[in-house]
Coordinates of C-alpha atoms in Angstrom, one line a residue:
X38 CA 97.0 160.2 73.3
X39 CA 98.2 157.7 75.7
X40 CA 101.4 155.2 75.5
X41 CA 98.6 152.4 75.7
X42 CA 96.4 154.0 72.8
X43 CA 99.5 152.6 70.7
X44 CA 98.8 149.3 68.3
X45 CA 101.1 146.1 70.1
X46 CA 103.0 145.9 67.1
X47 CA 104.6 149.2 67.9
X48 CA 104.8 148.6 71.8
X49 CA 107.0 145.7 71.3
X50 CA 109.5 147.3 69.0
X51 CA 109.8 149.4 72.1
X52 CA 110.3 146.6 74.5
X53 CA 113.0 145.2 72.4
X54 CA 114.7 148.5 73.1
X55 CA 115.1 148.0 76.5
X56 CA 118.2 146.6 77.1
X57 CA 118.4 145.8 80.7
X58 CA 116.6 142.8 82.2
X59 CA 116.1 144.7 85.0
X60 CA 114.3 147.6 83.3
X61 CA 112.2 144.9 81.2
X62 CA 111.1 143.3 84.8
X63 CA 110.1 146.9 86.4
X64 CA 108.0 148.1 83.4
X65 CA 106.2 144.4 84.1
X66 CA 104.8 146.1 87.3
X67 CA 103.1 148.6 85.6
X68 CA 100.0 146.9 84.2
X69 CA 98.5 143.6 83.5
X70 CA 99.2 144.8 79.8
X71 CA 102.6 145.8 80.2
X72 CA 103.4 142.6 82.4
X73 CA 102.1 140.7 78.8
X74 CA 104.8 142.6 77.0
X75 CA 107.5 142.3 78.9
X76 CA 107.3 138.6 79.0
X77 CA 106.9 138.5 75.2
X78 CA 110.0 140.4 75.3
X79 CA 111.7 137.9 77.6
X80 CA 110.0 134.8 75.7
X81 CA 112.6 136.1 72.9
X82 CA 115.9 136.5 74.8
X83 CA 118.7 133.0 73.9
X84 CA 121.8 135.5 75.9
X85 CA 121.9 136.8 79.1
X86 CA 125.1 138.8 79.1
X87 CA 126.9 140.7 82.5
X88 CA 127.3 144.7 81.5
X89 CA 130.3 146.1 82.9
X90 CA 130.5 149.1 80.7
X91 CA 128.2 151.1 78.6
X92 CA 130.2 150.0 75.8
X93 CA 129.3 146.3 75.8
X94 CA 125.7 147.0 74.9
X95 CA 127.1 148.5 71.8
X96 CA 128.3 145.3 70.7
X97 CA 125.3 143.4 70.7
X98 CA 121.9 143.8 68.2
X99 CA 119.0 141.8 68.4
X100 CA 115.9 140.9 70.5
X101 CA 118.2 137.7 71.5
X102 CA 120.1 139.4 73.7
X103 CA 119.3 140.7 77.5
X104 CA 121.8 142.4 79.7
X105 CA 121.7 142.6 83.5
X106 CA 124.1 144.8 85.5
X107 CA 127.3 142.9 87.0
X108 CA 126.6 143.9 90.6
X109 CA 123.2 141.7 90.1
X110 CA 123.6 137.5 90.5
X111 CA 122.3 136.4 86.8
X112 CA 120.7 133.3 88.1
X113 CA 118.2 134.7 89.7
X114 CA 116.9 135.6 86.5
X115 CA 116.9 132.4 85.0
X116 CA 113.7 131.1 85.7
X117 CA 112.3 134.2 83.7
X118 CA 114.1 133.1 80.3
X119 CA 112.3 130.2 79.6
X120 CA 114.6 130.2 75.9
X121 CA 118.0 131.0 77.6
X122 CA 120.5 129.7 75.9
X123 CA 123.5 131.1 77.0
X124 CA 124.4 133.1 80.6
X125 CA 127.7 135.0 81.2
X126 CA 127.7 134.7 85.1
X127 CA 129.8 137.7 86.2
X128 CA 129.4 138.3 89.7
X129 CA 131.3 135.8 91.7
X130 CA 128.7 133.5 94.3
X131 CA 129.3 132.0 98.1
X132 CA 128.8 128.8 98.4
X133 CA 125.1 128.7 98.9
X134 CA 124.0 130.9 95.7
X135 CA 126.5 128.2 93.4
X136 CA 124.5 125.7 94.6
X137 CA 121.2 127.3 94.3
X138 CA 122.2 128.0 90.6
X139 CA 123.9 125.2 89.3
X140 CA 121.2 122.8 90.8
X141 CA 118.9 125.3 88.1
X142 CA 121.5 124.5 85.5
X143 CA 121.2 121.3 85.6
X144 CA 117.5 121.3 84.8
X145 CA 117.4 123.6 82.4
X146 CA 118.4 121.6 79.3
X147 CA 118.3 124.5 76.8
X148 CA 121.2 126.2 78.3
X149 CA 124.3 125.5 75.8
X150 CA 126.7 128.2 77.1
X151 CA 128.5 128.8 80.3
X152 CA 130.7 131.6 81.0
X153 CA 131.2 131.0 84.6
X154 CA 134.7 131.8 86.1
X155 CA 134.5 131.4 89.9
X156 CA 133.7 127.5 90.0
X157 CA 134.4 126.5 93.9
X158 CA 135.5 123.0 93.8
X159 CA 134.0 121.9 96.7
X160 CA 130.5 120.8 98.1
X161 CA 127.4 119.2 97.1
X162 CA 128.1 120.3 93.3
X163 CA 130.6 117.7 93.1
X164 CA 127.5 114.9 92.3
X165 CA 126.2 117.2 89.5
X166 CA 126.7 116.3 85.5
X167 CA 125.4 119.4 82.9
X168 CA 125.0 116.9 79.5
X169 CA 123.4 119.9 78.2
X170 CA 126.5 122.2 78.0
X171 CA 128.1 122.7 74.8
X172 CA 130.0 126.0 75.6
X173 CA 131.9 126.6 78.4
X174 CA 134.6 129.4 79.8
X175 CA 135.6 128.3 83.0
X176 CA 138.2 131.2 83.5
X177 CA 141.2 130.6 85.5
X178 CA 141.6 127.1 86.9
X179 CA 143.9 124.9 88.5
X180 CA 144.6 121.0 89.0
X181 CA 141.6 121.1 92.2
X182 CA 139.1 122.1 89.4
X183 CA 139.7 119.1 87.0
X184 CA 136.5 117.4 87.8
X185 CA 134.4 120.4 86.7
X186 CA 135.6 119.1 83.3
X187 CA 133.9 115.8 84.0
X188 CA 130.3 117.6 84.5
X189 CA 129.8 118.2 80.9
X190 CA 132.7 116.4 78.8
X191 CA 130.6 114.1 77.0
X192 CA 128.8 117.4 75.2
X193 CA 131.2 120.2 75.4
X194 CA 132.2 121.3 71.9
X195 CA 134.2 125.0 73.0
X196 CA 136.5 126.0 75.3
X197 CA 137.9 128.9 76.2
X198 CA 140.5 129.1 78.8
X199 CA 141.7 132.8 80.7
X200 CA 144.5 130.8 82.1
X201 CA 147.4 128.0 81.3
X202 CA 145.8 124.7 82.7
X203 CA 148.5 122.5 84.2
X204 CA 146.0 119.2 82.7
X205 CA 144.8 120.6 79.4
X206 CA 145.6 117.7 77.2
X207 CA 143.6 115.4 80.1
X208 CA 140.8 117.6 79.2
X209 CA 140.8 117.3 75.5
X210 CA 141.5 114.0 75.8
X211 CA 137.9 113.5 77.5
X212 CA 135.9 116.4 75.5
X213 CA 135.6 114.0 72.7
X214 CA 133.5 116.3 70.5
X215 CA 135.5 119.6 70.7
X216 CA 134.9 121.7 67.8
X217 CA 137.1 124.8 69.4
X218 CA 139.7 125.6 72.0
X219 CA 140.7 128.9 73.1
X220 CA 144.2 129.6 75.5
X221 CA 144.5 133.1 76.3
X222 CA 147.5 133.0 78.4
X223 CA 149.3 129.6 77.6
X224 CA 152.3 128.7 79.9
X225 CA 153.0 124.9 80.1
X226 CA 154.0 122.4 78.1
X227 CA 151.1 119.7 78.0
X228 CA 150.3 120.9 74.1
X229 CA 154.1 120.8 73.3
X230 CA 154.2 117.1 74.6
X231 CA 150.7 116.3 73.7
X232 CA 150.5 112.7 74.4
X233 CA 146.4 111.9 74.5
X234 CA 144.1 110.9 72.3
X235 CA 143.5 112.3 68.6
X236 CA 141.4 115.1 68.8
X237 CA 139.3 114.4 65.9
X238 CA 136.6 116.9 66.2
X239 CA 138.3 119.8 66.7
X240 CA 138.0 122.6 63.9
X241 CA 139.8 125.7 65.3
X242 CA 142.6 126.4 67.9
X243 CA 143.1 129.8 69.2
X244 CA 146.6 129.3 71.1
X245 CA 148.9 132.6 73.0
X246 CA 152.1 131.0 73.4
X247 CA 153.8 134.9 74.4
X248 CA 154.2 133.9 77.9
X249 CA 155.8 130.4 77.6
X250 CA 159.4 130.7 77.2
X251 CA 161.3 128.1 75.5
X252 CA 163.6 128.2 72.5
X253 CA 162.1 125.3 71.1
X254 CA 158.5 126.4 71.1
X255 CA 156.3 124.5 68.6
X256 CA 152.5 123.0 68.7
X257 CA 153.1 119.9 65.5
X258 CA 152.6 117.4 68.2
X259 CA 149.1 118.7 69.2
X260 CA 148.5 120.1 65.4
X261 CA 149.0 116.3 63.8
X262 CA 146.1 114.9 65.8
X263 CA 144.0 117.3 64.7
X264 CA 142.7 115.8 60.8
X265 CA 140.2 118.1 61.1
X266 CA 142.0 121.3 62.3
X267 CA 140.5 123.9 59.5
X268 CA 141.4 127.6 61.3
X269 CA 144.5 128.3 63.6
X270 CA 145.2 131.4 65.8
X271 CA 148.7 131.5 67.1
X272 CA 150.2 134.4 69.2
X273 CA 153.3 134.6 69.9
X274 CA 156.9 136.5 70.7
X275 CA 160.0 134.8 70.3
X276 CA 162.0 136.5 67.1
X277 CA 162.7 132.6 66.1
X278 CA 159.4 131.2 64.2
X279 CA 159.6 127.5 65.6
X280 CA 156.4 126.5 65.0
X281 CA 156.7 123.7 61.7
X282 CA 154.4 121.2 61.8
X283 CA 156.2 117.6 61.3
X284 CA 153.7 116.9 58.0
X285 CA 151.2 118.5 55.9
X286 CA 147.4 119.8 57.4
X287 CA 145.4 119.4 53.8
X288 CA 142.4 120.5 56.2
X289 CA 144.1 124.0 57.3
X290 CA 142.4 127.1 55.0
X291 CA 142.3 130.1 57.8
X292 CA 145.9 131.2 59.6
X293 CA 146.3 134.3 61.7
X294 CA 150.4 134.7 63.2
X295 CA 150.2 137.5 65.6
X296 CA 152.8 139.0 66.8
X297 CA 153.2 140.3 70.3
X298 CA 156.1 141.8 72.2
X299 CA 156.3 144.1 75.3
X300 CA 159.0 145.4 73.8
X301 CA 159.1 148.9 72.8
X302 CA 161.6 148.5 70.4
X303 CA 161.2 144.6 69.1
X304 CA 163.6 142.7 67.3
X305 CA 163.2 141.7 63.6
X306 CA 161.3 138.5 63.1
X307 CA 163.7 136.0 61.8
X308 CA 161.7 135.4 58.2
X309 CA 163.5 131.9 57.8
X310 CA 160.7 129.0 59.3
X311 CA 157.3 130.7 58.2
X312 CA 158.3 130.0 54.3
X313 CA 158.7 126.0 55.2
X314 CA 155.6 126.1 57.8
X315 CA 153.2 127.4 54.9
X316 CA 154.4 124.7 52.5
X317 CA 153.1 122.5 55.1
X318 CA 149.1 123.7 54.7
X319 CA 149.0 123.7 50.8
X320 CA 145.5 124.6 51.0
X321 CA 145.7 127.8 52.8
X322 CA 143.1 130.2 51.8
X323 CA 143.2 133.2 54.2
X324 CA 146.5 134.2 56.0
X325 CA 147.1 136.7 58.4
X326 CA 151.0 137.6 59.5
X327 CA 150.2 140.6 62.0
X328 CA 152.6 143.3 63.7
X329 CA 155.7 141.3 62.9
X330 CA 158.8 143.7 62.5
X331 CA 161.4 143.1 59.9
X332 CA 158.8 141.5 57.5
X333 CA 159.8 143.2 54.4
X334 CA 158.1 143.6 50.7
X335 CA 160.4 140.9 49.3
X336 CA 158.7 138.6 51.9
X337 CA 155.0 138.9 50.2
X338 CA 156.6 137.0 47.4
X339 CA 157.9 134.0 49.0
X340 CA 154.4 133.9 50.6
X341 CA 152.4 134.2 47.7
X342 CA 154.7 131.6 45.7
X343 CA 153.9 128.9 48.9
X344 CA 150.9 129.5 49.4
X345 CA 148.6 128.4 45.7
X346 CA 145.5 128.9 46.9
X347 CA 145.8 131.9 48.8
X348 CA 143.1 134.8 48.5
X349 CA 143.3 137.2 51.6
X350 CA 146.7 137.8 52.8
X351 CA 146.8 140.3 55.7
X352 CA 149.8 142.0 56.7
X353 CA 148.4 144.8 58.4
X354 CA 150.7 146.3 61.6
X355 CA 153.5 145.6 59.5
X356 CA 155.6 148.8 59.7
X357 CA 158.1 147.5 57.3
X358 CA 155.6 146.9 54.4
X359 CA 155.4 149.9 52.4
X360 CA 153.8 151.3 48.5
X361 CA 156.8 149.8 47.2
X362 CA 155.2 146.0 47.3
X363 CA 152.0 147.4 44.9
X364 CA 154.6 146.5 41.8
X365 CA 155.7 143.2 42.9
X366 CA 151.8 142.3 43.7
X367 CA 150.6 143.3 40.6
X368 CA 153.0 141.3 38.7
X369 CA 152.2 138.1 40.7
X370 CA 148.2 138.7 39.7
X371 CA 148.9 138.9 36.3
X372 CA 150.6 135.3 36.3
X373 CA 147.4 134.0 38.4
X374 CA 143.8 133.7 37.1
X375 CA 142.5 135.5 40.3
X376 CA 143.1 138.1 42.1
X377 CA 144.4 137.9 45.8
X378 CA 143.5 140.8 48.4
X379 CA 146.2 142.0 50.4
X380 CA 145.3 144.0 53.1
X381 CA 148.4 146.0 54.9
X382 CA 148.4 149.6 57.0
X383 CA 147.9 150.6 60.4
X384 CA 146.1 147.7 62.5
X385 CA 144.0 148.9 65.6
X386 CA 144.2 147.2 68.7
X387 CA 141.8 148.7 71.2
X388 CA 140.1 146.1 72.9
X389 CA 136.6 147.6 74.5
X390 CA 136.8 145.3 77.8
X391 CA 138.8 142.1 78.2
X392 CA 136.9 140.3 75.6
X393 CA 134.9 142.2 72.3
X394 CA 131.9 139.8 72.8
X395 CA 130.6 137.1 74.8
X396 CA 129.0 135.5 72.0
X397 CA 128.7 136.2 68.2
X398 CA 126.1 134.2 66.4
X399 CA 127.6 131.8 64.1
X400 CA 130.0 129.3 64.2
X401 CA 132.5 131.2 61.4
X402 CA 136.3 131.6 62.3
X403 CA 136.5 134.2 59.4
X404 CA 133.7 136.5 60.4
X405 CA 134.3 136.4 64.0
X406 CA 138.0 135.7 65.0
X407 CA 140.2 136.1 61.6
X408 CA 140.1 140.1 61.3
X409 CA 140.3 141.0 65.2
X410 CA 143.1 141.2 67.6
X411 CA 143.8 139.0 70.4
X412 CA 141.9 140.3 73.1
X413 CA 138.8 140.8 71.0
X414 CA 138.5 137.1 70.9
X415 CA 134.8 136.3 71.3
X416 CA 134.0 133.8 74.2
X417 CA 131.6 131.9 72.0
X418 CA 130.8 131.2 68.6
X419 CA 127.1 129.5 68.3
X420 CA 125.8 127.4 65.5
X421 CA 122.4 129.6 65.1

């Protein structure tokens, strides 16, 4: 019995198993049959994602998604997705190839998604604008790539930054429809001054503030022009919690604190600010205070006393949170008419590559960014 004896039906559930563009394009060669398959199998692919390890396939499921190997240029395989709608471009291109695919960007209006780090800011790309772009991860820029902003600010709805970028608030200023901003490695001050326009769109805020020194570290300017501001990420160091926002965020249900030190022996968190900050989002639903030393069992109260509403609390990485707290949180259900999971223990931190996921399907901070560390962040969150 040959492989071709086999009913379609079954020959395409083994197409969708191959994982590799480049595989999917070889068995093409094999027969006019096999060529019909493979582009049914291609007809299906939305992400086009760089493999750098064996563990990033892993990650993904689905006939959606297509990998190619990060020594190969992604846009050359661009004009075989017809239904791309997101490519993670991981091998860096000379001048000629970032015209060659950027000039196909632009006409392919069903790309949404751009994770495209090496942006030269030079040559005849300067005349091009991507209205199509919704998504974009430009990586690590500096004040010569401002006008990549421009190309697409009328559409783009997520960012996510690698770097500190010296003009952020220019840039959400422009990016009138922002729905998400991600900072991995914030250093300046343009947030803590934040002196543009109201962000009005924006719905969550992934900000690492670890590597910007300053005793008087805080975000409220940025935070009160964001009405709509319904999940916050915040990372940081300093033992001093200065982060209160100057009024109250009714629209602010998901909270993760994270703390990070490099530190192998880290000070206590001083416990004093994070009461007040909570009774500033009186709606809070889901709250995560992560890896913070010196928060004690005594501390659960004054969190679950501020916080009304409140019905995951997740203290996990906590070293100093104990049994001992099952008695006072049983005592604070029984005066409630609900029951609020607390989550505490050991909390793993091993990030698979720099980021978990390219993309995760669905626009849902609680699903795809509340339980994860830091650096397992996805790039993207679609709307599908």
């Amino acid at each position: 019995m040959s492989i071709d004896s086999l009913p379609d039906e079954i020959l395409d559930l083994m197409f969708e198993r191959i994982l590799f563009i480049e595989d999917v394009i070889s068995c093409s060669k094999v027969c006019r049959h096999w060529w019909t398959l493979a582009q049914r199998r291609l007809n299906y692919v939305n992400y086009l994602i760089a493999c750098v390890s064996v563990k990033d396939v892993c990650l993904y499921q689905g006939r959606k998604f297509i990998f190619y190997r990060a020594d190969k240029s992604s846009y050359q395989y661009m004009r075989i997705l017809p239904n791309l709608k997101i490519i993670d471009v991981e091998k860096s291109l000379d001048r000629e190839e970032e015209t060659i695919f950027l000039r196909a960007l632009e006409s392919r209006q069903k790309i949404k998604g751009l994770a495209y780090p090496y942006y030269e800011p030079e040559g005849p790309c300067k005349s091009m604008f991507l209205k199509h772009i919704e998504m974009f991860a430009p990586g690590y820029l500096n004040n010569n790539n401002d006008f990549v902003i421009n190309l697409c600010s009328d559409t783009i709805r997520q960012l996510f930054f690698e770097d500190n970028y010296v003009a952020i608030d220019d840039i959400i200023s422009k990016c009138k429809s922002l729905e998400r901003i991600h900072i991995h490695h914030h250093e300046g001050a343009r947030l803590m001054t934040y002196n543009g326009t109201p962000s009005e769109s924006l719905q969550y805020l992934e900000l690492d503030v670890t590597y910007f020194y300053c005793p008087d570290t805080c975000i409220n300017k940025f935070i009160d022009v964001c009405p709509k501001l319904n999940s916050l990420f915040l990372r940081f160091s300093d033992t001093v919690y200065n982060f209160i926002p100057s009024k109250s965020h009714k629209s602010l249900e998901n909270l993760v604190l994270e703390y990070y030190t490099r530190s192998k022996d880290p000070k206590p968190i001083k416990w004093t600010n994070i009461p007040i900050f909570l009774q500033k989002v009186p709606n809070l639903k889901n709250l995560a205070i992560r890896s913070c030393p010196g928060l004690k069992d005594i501390h659960i109260y004054d969190i679950l006393t501020s916080c009304p509403n409140l019905k995951l609390l997740d203290l996990r990485g906590c070293s100093d949170i104990n049994s001992e707290s099952d008695t006072m949180i049983n005592e604070i259900h029984q005066s409630k008419d609900y029951q609020i999971e607390i989550l505490t223990g050991s909390y793993s931190k091993l990030p698979l590559h720099h980021h978990e996921k390219v993309v995760c399907q669905g626009f849902d901070f609680m699903k795809h960014i509340f339980h994860k560390s830091w650096k397992n962040i996805p790039l993207f969150l679609t709307h599908d």
